[in-house]
């Protein structure tokens, strides 16, 4: 947790310069604090620490210098008051709902959300009689009609996975505000470098640190940042139940954030080139990328994002079978489910990440059977394009 906002420097600088206090060794790069607990001066120090009269580390389930450094950086990037770090993106999502909702509460969410978040809403939260209703991303006006006296939260991701639709954050902020609801945004696809939902009225922002934040496919992590009063409740839940981020992973993540801006710039530059290449290709039915002029929400993307992100969605002509031939012909790109990695990755959402959805649910989430998702990496653009081009010839 933290409560310090540094708006006097650019966030990119904070992502590099925020650092845990130097030890007596005067190290330049932050050490790895692999310790489960911390020691006290005397009985009074220990009593005061447990009474939370002093702000200090007690036990790494509660806090750790590496996790705190990671949290402070993400808060600076998102313009948030405070945050809690988690072992994975899903533990951040679950802990946020578990900490803030009561039995019987209701969530209104965008239909296009991460597969495991959908499974949480439909399979786990109903244990506590917490219900949900989905709105289509192209029908934000329908949100009003879904809100009941039990609704507490509006939840969305933008751009969406895997169809890269873009939701208007300003509109969502206004709707949440009008009804006195919390607006919680999963900002994982954009990263805080491209988009800061708090500026548009989000109360909390959640990330899977596993994706662009680490950016090299090494560790799992999650984080929730936002309003101090809400973060305090999430922190208390986490400190008791223990989904804490490991210091090692926090150290990796904090180092990764130093290069977030330059990495994401290159991801976006490469992704736009891939999208433009696919748009002109005779074997492709459609391409979706937020910063292509043909994207249905291009104007909204331009308003709220610095660039289009790393994910491009497209459909190979010839449906499922052509899609399979395309996958089998790929030589360099990885067939994998991750995204935001330095290595380019191709995925077939209908048979993998979104196979748990019914065909109707997939249709409503904008996922066609032949849709391919590419997370465009940092390899030389010519090599990425060459691999996609040769695979399309065989599709
Ligand atoms: C990956 C992902 C998650 C879950 O994060 P994990 O770190 O895998 O638990 C949540 N939301 C979105 C949008 C994601 O892409």
PDB file of N, CA and C in Angstrom, residues 1 4 17 28 40 52 61 103 109 126 141 155 187 288 292 313 354 376:
ATOM      1  N   UNK A   1       0.833  -1.208   0.000  1.00  0.00           N
ATOM      2  CA  UNK A   1       0.000   0.000   0.000  1.00  0.00           C
ATOM      3  C   UNK A   1       0.857   1.243   0.000  1.00  0.00           C
ATOM      4  N   UNK A   4       1.132   8.140  -1.738  1.00  0.00           N
ATOM      5  CA  UNK A   4       2.035   9.212  -2.132  1.00  0.00           C
ATOM      6  C   UNK A   4       1.892   9.388  -3.628  1.00  0.00           C
ATOM      7  N   UNK A  17      12.695   5.742 -11.653  1.00  0.00           N
ATOM      8  CA  UNK A  17      13.396   6.343 -10.517  1.00  0.00           C
ATOM      9  C   UNK A  17      12.823   6.013  -9.136  1.00  0.00           C
ATOM     10  N   UNK A  28      23.181   0.668  -6.334  1.00  0.00           N
ATOM     11  CA  UNK A  28      22.482   1.496  -7.324  1.00  0.00           C
ATOM     12  C   UNK A  28      21.161   0.833  -7.704  1.00  0.00           C
ATOM     13  N   UNK A  40      12.445  -6.487  14.889  1.00  0.00           N
ATOM     14  CA  UNK A  40      12.041  -5.293  15.636  1.00  0.00           C
ATOM     15  C   UNK A  40      13.145  -4.877  16.604  1.00  0.00           C
ATOM     16  N   UNK A  52      -0.127  -0.912  14.038  1.00  0.00           N
ATOM     17  CA  UNK A  52      -0.104  -0.039  12.851  1.00  0.00           C
ATOM     18  C   UNK A  52       0.069   1.427  13.221  1.00  0.00           C
ATOM     19  N   UNK A  61       3.657 -11.413   3.846  1.00  0.00           N
ATOM     20  CA  UNK A  61       2.251 -11.533   3.409  1.00  0.00           C
ATOM     21  C   UNK A  61       1.571 -10.169   3.464  1.00  0.00           C
ATOM     22  N   UNK A 103     -22.747 -10.490   0.268  1.00  0.00           N
ATOM     23  CA  UNK A 103     -23.657 -11.504  -0.270  1.00  0.00           C
ATOM     24  C   UNK A 103     -24.906 -10.805  -0.815  1.00  0.00           C
ATOM     25  N   UNK A 109     -21.426  -5.960 -15.981  1.00  0.00           N
ATOM     26  CA  UNK A 109     -20.115  -6.060 -16.644  1.00  0.00           C
ATOM     27  C   UNK A 109     -20.258  -6.121 -18.149  1.00  0.00           C
ATOM     28  N   UNK A 126     -21.553 -16.760  -7.542  1.00  0.00           N
ATOM     29  CA  UNK A 126     -22.907 -17.188  -7.173  1.00  0.00           C
ATOM     30  C   UNK A 126     -22.973 -17.967  -5.853  1.00  0.00           C
ATOM     31  N   UNK A 141     -25.761   2.201 -23.719  1.00  0.00           N
ATOM     32  CA  UNK A 141     -27.049   2.785 -23.268  1.00  0.00           C
ATOM     33  C   UNK A 141     -27.862   1.753 -22.495  1.00  0.00           C
ATOM     34  N   UNK A 155     -18.104  -3.125 -14.361  1.00  0.00           N
ATOM     35  CA  UNK A 155     -16.785  -3.730 -14.605  1.00  0.00           C
ATOM     36  C   UNK A 155     -16.564  -3.890 -16.099  1.00  0.00           C
ATOM     37  N   UNK A 187      -7.194  -2.942 -16.912  1.00  0.00           N
ATOM     38  CA  UNK A 187      -6.449  -2.131 -17.886  1.00  0.00           C
ATOM     39  C   UNK A 187      -5.266  -2.887 -18.490  1.00  0.00           C
ATOM     40  N   UNK A 288      -8.993  -6.124 -37.032  1.00  0.00           N
ATOM     41  CA  UNK A 288      -9.356  -5.120 -36.032  1.00  0.00           C
ATOM     42  C   UNK A 288      -8.124  -4.717 -35.220  1.00  0.00           C
ATOM     43  N   UNK A 292      -6.407   1.510 -36.318  1.00  0.00           N
ATOM     44  CA  UNK A 292      -6.715   1.490 -37.750  1.00  0.00           C
ATOM     45  C   UNK A 292      -7.956   2.344 -37.955  1.00  0.00           C
ATOM     46  N   UNK A 313      -6.514  -8.432 -34.056  1.00  0.00           N
ATOM     47  CA  UNK A 313      -7.416  -9.560 -34.307  1.00  0.00           C
ATOM     48  C   UNK A 313      -7.770  -9.564 -35.787  1.00  0.00           C
ATOM     49  N   UNK A 354     -11.288 -18.952 -25.050  1.00  0.00           N
ATOM     50  CA  UNK A 354     -12.721 -18.682 -24.915  1.00  0.00           C
ATOM     51  C   UNK A 354     -13.585 -19.894 -25.253  1.00  0.00           C
ATOM     52  N   UNK A 376       1.531  -8.878 -30.992  1.00  0.00           N
ATOM     53  CA  UNK A 376       2.713  -8.535 -31.788  1.00  0.00           C
ATOM     54  C   UNK A 376       3.865  -8.170 -30.854  1.00  0.00           C
TER      55      UNK A 376
END
